[in-house]
PDB file of C-alpha atoms in Angstrom:
ATOM      1  CA  MET A   1     158.142 123.359  16.119  1.00 92.00           C
ATOM      2  CA  THR A   2     160.760 120.700  16.213  1.00 95.00           C
ATOM      3  CA  HIS A   3     161.913 118.615  13.520  1.00 97.00           C
ATOM      4  CA  TRP A   4     163.555 115.011  13.930  1.00 97.00           C
ATOM      5  CA  LYS A   5     164.188 112.470  11.061  1.00 97.00           C
ATOM      6  CA  ILE A   6     165.018 109.175  11.250  1.00 97.00           C
ATOM      7  CA  ASP A   7     168.902 107.743  11.912  1.00 97.00           C
ATOM      8  CA  GLU A   8     168.755 105.007   9.189  1.00 96.00           C
ATOM      9  CA  SER A   9     171.993 103.839   9.717  1.00 95.00           C
ATOM     10  CA  HIS A  10     170.805 103.136  13.494  1.00 97.00           C
ATOM     11  CA  SER A  11     167.396 101.882  12.994  1.00 98.00           C
ATOM     12  CA  GLU A  12     166.051  98.766  12.363  1.00 98.00           C
ATOM     13  CA  ILE A  13     162.419  98.051  10.631  1.00 98.00           C
ATOM     14  CA  GLY A  14     161.577  94.278  11.173  1.00 97.00           C
ATOM     15  CA  PHE A  15     158.966  91.909  10.890  1.00 96.00           C
ATOM     16  CA  LYS A  16     158.694  88.270  12.253  1.00 95.00           C
ATOM     17  CA  VAL A  17     156.211  85.408  10.557  1.00 92.00           C
ATOM     18  CA  LYS A  18     155.196  82.142  11.964  1.00 86.00           C
ATOM     19  CA  HIS A  19     156.075  79.417   9.149  1.00 79.00           C
ATOM     20  CA  LEU A  20     155.157  76.071   9.073  1.00 78.00           C
ATOM     21  CA  MET A  21     153.288  77.044  12.392  1.00 77.00           C
ATOM     22  CA  ILE A  22     156.297  76.162  14.643  1.00 76.00           C
ATOM     23  CA  THR A  23     159.115  78.696  14.233  1.00 85.00           C
ATOM     24  CA  ASN A  24     159.143  82.693  12.954  1.00 91.00           C
ATOM     25  CA  VAL A  25     161.245  84.073   9.881  1.00 92.00           C
ATOM     26  CA  SER A  26     162.372  87.248  10.461  1.00 95.00           C
ATOM     27  CA  GLY A  27     162.872  89.759   7.818  1.00 96.00           C
ATOM     28  CA  TYR A  28     163.343  93.499   7.010  1.00 97.00           C
ATOM     29  CA  PHE A  29     163.297  96.670   5.563  1.00 98.00           C
ATOM     30  CA  THR A  30     167.052  98.008   4.627  1.00 97.00           C
ATOM     31  CA  GLN A  31     165.573 101.414   2.952  1.00 98.00           C
ATOM     32  CA  PHE A  32     163.379 103.825   4.641  1.00 98.00           C
ATOM     33  CA  THR A  33     162.796 107.536   6.224  1.00 98.00           C
ATOM     34  CA  GLY A  34     160.626 109.120   8.515  1.00 97.00           C
ATOM     35  CA  SER A  35     160.169 112.530  10.321  1.00 96.00           C
ATOM     36  CA  ILE A  36     158.533 113.865  13.428  1.00 97.00           C
ATOM     37  CA  GLU A  37     157.440 117.412  14.382  1.00 97.00           C
ATOM     38  CA  THR A  38     156.429 117.735  17.759  1.00 95.00           C
ATOM     39  CA  ASP A  39     156.300 121.511  19.760  1.00 95.00           C
ATOM     40  CA  SER A  40     156.478 119.274  22.941  1.00 93.00           C
ATOM     41  CA  GLU A  41     159.399 117.780  24.781  1.00 90.00           C
ATOM     42  CA  ASP A  42     157.718 114.358  25.234  1.00 92.00           C
ATOM     43  CA  PHE A  43     156.341 113.724  21.903  1.00 94.00           C
ATOM     44  CA  HIS A  44     152.835 113.642  22.855  1.00 93.00           C
ATOM     45  CA  ASP A  45     151.764 115.675  20.590  1.00 95.00           C
ATOM     46  CA  ALA A  46     154.201 114.462  17.802  1.00 96.00           C
ATOM     47  CA  SER A  47     153.101 114.187  14.220  1.00 97.00           C
ATOM     48  CA  ILE A  48     154.779 110.932  12.490  1.00 98.00           C
ATOM     49  CA  THR A  49     155.426 110.057   8.792  1.00 98.00           C
ATOM     50  CA  PHE A  50     157.327 107.397   7.415  1.00 98.00           C
ATOM     51  CA  GLU A  51     157.982 105.078   4.134  1.00 98.00           C
ATOM     52  CA  ALA A  52     159.753 102.036   3.362  1.00 98.00           C
ATOM     53  CA  ALA A  53     160.796 100.661   0.091  1.00 98.00           C
ATOM     54  CA  THR A  54     159.268  97.483  -0.472  1.00 98.00           C
ATOM     55  CA  ASP A  55     162.043  96.361  -2.872  1.00 98.00           C
ATOM     56  CA  SER A  56     164.581  96.833   0.249  1.00 98.00           C
ATOM     57  CA  ILE A  57     162.927  93.547   1.795  1.00 97.00           C
ATOM     58  CA  SER A  58     165.366  91.356   3.208  1.00 97.00           C
ATOM     59  CA  THR A  59     164.917  87.514   5.400  1.00 95.00           C
ATOM     60  CA  LEU A  60     168.948  86.755   4.315  1.00 95.00           C
ATOM     61  CA  ASN A  61     167.319  84.221   1.648  1.00 94.00           C
ATOM     62  CA  LYS A  62     167.401  84.944  -1.521  1.00 96.00           C
ATOM     63  CA  GLN A  63     165.057  82.916  -3.555  1.00 96.00           C
ATOM     64  CA  ARG A  64     162.121  83.634  -0.549  1.00 92.00           C
ATOM     65  CA  ASP A  65     162.811  87.828  -0.856  1.00 97.00           C
ATOM     66  CA  GLU A  66     162.114  87.307  -4.689  1.00 97.00           C
ATOM     67  CA  HIS A  67     159.340  85.910  -3.957  1.00 93.00           C
ATOM     68  CA  LEU A  68     158.504  88.501  -1.222  1.00 94.00           C
ATOM     69  CA  ARG A  69     159.021  91.271  -4.062  1.00 97.00           C
ATOM     70  CA  GLY A  70     156.644  89.466  -6.792  1.00 94.00           C
ATOM     71  CA  SER A  71     152.863  89.954  -7.516  1.00 92.00           C
ATOM     72  CA  ASP A  72     152.189  86.872  -4.569  1.00 90.00           C
ATOM     73  CA  PHE A  73     153.191  89.297  -1.908  1.00 92.00           C
ATOM     74  CA  PHE A  74     154.392  93.903  -2.488  1.00 95.00           C
ATOM     75  CA  ASP A  75     154.354  93.620  -5.964  1.00 96.00           C
ATOM     76  CA  THR A  76     156.984  96.323  -5.777  1.00 97.00           C
ATOM     77  CA  ALA A  77     156.881  97.071  -9.433  1.00 97.00           C
ATOM     78  CA  HIS A  78     153.284  98.639  -8.891  1.00 97.00           C
ATOM     79  CA  HIS A  79     153.857  99.195  -5.065  1.00 98.00           C
ATOM     80  CA  PRO A  80     157.453 100.809  -4.451  1.00 98.00           C
ATOM     81  CA  LYS A  81     156.692 101.918  -0.490  1.00 98.00           C
ATOM     82  CA  ILE A  82     154.780 101.273   2.280  1.00 98.00           C
ATOM     83  CA  THR A  83     153.969 104.297   4.622  1.00 98.00           C
ATOM     84  CA  PHE A  84     152.488 105.429   7.653  1.00 98.00           C
ATOM     85  CA  VAL A  85     150.875 108.158   8.987  1.00 98.00           C
ATOM     86  CA  SER A  86     150.110 108.986  12.686  1.00 98.00           C
ATOM     87  CA  LYS A  87     146.577 109.837  13.642  1.00 98.00           C
ATOM     88  CA  LYS A  88     146.425 109.672  17.421  1.00 97.00           C
ATOM     89  CA  ILE A  89     149.076 109.377  20.639  1.00 97.00           C
ATOM     90  CA  LYS A  90     148.272 108.758  23.789  1.00 96.00           C
ATOM     91  CA  LYS A  91     150.875 108.905  26.468  1.00 96.00           C
ATOM     92  CA  ILE A  92     150.296 106.041  28.860  1.00 97.00           C
ATOM     93  CA  THR A  93     153.766 106.549  31.602  1.00 96.00           C
ATOM     94  CA  GLU A  94     156.523 108.705  30.585  1.00 94.00           C
ATOM     95  CA  GLU A  95     158.067 105.856  28.486  1.00 96.00           C
ATOM     96  CA  ASP A  96     155.205 104.447  26.984  1.00 98.00           C
ATOM     97  CA  TYR A  97     152.695 105.180  24.173  1.00 98.00           C
ATOM     98  CA  LYS A  98     150.301 104.313  21.943  1.00 98.00           C
ATOM     99  CA  VAL A  99     150.492 105.352  18.336  1.00 98.00           C
ATOM    100  CA  VAL A 100     147.641 105.114  16.104  1.00 98.00           C
ATOM    101  CA  GLY A 101     147.820 105.745  12.254  1.00 98.00           C
ATOM    102  CA  ASP A 102     147.357 104.737   8.883  1.00 98.00           C
ATOM    103  CA  LEU A 103     149.682 101.970   7.413  1.00 98.00           C
ATOM    104  CA  THR A 104     149.304 101.872   3.582  1.00 98.00           C
ATOM    105  CA  ILE A 105     150.750  98.451   2.023  1.00 97.00           C
ATOM    106  CA  LYS A 106     150.325  97.470  -1.220  1.00 96.00           C
ATOM    107  CA  GLY A 107     147.497  99.841  -1.745  1.00 96.00           C
ATOM    108  CA  HIS A 108     145.372  98.687   1.304  1.00 97.00           C
ATOM    109  CA  THR A 109     145.014 101.372   4.424  1.00 98.00           C
ATOM    110  CA  HIS A 110     143.950 100.730   7.517  1.00 98.00           C
ATOM    111  CA  ALA A 111     144.311 101.774  10.860  1.00 98.00           C
ATOM    112  CA  ILE A 112     147.127 100.265  13.335  1.00 98.00           C
ATOM    113  CA  GLU A 113     148.162 100.549  17.102  1.00 98.00           C
ATOM    114  CA  LEU A 114     151.866 100.270  17.965  1.00 98.00           C
ATOM    115  CA  GLU A 115     153.490 100.284  21.170  1.00 98.00           C
ATOM    116  CA  VAL A 116     156.056 102.466  21.298  1.00 98.00           C
ATOM    117  CA  VAL A 117     158.685 102.318  24.568  1.00 98.00           C
ATOM    118  CA  ARG A 118     160.558 105.846  25.062  1.00 97.00           C
ATOM    119  CA  ASN A 119     163.986 104.761  25.512  1.00 97.00           C
ATOM    120  CA  GLY A 120     165.897 108.274  26.321  1.00 93.00           C
ATOM    121  CA  VAL A 121     167.506 111.252  24.912  1.00 94.00           C
ATOM    122  CA  VAL A 122     171.322 111.490  24.656  1.00 94.00           C
ATOM    123  CA  THR A 123     173.932 113.911  22.882  1.00 94.00           C
ATOM    124  CA  ASP A 124     175.991 111.777  20.565  1.00 92.00           C
ATOM    125  CA  PRO A 125     180.238 112.589  20.249  1.00 93.00           C
ATOM    126  CA  TYR A 126     179.420 115.087  17.551  1.00 91.00           C
ATOM    127  CA  GLY A 127     177.061 117.032  19.371  1.00 93.00           C
ATOM    128  CA  GLN A 128     173.771 115.731  17.994  1.00 94.00           C
ATOM    129  CA  GLU A 129     170.529 115.308  19.784  1.00 95.00           C
ATOM    130  CA  LYS A 130     169.407 111.722  19.535  1.00 97.00           C
ATOM    131  CA  GLU A 131     166.182 109.913  20.736  1.00 96.00           C
ATOM    132  CA  GLY A 132     165.667 106.248  21.011  1.00 97.00           C
ATOM    133  CA  PHE A 133     162.390 104.227  20.776  1.00 98.00           C
ATOM    134  CA  SER A 134     161.246 100.576  20.538  1.00 98.00           C
ATOM    135  CA  ILE A 135     157.897  99.808  18.649  1.00 98.00           C
ATOM    136  CA  LYS A 136     156.050  96.696  18.769  1.00 98.00           C
ATOM    137  CA  GLY A 137     152.600  96.039  17.021  1.00 98.00           C
ATOM    138  CA  ARG A 138     150.752  93.172  14.818  1.00 97.00           C
ATOM    139  CA  LEU A 139     148.736  92.945  11.602  1.00 97.00           C
ATOM    140  CA  HIS A 140     146.560  90.990   9.305  1.00 95.00           C
ATOM    141  CA  ARG A 141     148.944  90.142   6.332  1.00 92.00           C
ATOM    142  CA  ALA A 142     145.318  89.445   4.404  1.00 91.00           C
ATOM    143  CA  ASP A 143     143.956  93.093   5.075  1.00 94.00           C
ATOM    144  CA  TYR A 144     147.009  94.540   3.013  1.00 93.00           C
ATOM    145  CA  GLY A 145     146.677  92.094   0.187  1.00 88.00           C
ATOM    146  CA  LEU A 146     149.166  89.826   0.959  1.00 81.00           C
ATOM    147  CA  ARG A 147     147.530  87.098   0.990  1.00 75.00           C
ATOM    148  CA  TRP A 148     149.551  83.974  -0.732  1.00 72.00           C
ATOM    149  CA  ASN A 149     149.712  81.042   1.515  1.00 66.00           C
ATOM    150  CA  ALA A 150     149.793  76.947   0.596  1.00 65.00           C
ATOM    151  CA  ALA A 151     149.189  74.058   2.553  1.00 69.00           C
ATOM    152  CA  THR A 152     151.927  71.340   3.951  1.00 63.00           C
ATOM    153  CA  GLU A 153     150.904  67.725   3.056  1.00 68.00           C
ATOM    154  CA  ALA A 154     149.416  67.111   6.593  1.00 65.00           C
ATOM    155  CA  GLY A 155     146.898  70.234   5.808  1.00 64.00           C
ATOM    156  CA  SER A 156     148.989  72.668   7.604  1.00 62.00           C
ATOM    157  CA  ILE A 157     149.465  76.602   6.740  1.00 61.00           C
ATOM    158  CA  VAL A 158     152.616  77.961   5.399  1.00 63.00           C
ATOM    159  CA  LEU A 159     152.941  81.209   6.725  1.00 76.00           C
ATOM    160  CA  SER A 160     150.767  82.744   9.919  1.00 82.00           C
ATOM    161  CA  ASP A 161     148.257  85.309   8.364  1.00 82.00           C
ATOM    162  CA  GLU A 162     149.376  87.576  11.823  1.00 91.00           C
ATOM    163  CA  VAL A 163     152.850  89.465  11.080  1.00 94.00           C
ATOM    164  CA  LYS A 164     154.609  90.665  14.066  1.00 97.00           C
ATOM    165  CA  LEU A 165     156.474  94.104  13.677  1.00 98.00           C
ATOM    166  CA  HIS A 166     159.217  94.750  15.978  1.00 98.00           C
ATOM    167  CA  MET A 167     161.462  98.439  15.141  1.00 98.00           C
ATOM    168  CA  GLU A 168     164.795 100.270  16.955  1.00 98.00           C
ATOM    169  CA  ILE A 169     164.286 103.822  16.220  1.00 98.00           C
ATOM    170  CA  GLN A 170     167.006 106.365  16.449  1.00 97.00           C
ATOM    171  CA  LEU A 171     165.700 110.015  15.662  1.00 97.00           C
ATOM    172  CA  VAL A 172     168.223 113.025  15.330  1.00 97.00           C
ATOM    173  CA  LYS A 173     166.959 116.187  15.816  1.00 96.00           C
ATOM    174  CA  VAL A 174     167.257 118.042  12.824  1.00 94.00           C
ATOM    175  CA  THR A 175     168.636 121.781  13.305  1.00 85.00           C
ATOM    176  CA  GLU A 176     167.945 124.732  11.043  1.00 68.00           C
ATOM    177  CA  PRO A 177     170.604 126.105   9.443  1.00 58.00           C
ATOM    178  CA  VAL A 178     171.865 129.448  10.869  1.00 49.00           C
ATOM    179  CA  LEU A 179     172.025 132.245   8.310  1.00 52.00           C
ATOM    180  CA  VAL A 180     174.340 134.587   9.283  1.00 50.00           C
ATOM    181  CA  ALA A 181     174.299 138.277   7.734  1.00 52.00           C
ATOM    182  CA  VAL A 182     177.768 139.435   5.892  1.00 54.00           C
ATOM    183  CA  ALA A 183     178.858 142.962   6.236  1.00 54.00           C
ATOM    184  CA  GLN A 184     179.675 144.178   2.455  1.00 52.00           C
TER     185      GLN A 184
END
């Protein structure tokens, strides 16, 4: 069994939501962890777990971020984490995969399918083996209890229900410590 973890300093967990139905607003979660276990070199049998801290949400707008942390959206005081647990991985080509798993936000769990592109493997300057992945998906925020919305004077809605997910993930292989017996 090979163990991998997300290299948080070289990964991004992002999303886009249509605002006023004319532009997308981007946001990110800045605190997250994830681990992957696999017996294969190509990850077709991987088991994936992921968590993001909801209070780490950032849209680069303090007022909006505070609203997102409140009860209208993530209610971070009562729901501090978003979690994902993989259930099935389907290898489409050498680079393309579909990953299905359970996503839990604000106490609501639903299956989600993610499109994954495997970007390759390298050894970094410090001797660590790294794998890169680009991930896309979509969800309906109302399914997860994120139902707040408002109407404009013209009757249009402020926020789309559809949220586009986009992630750039760099994994680092976890090497088991080697125990050396010391002669007495």
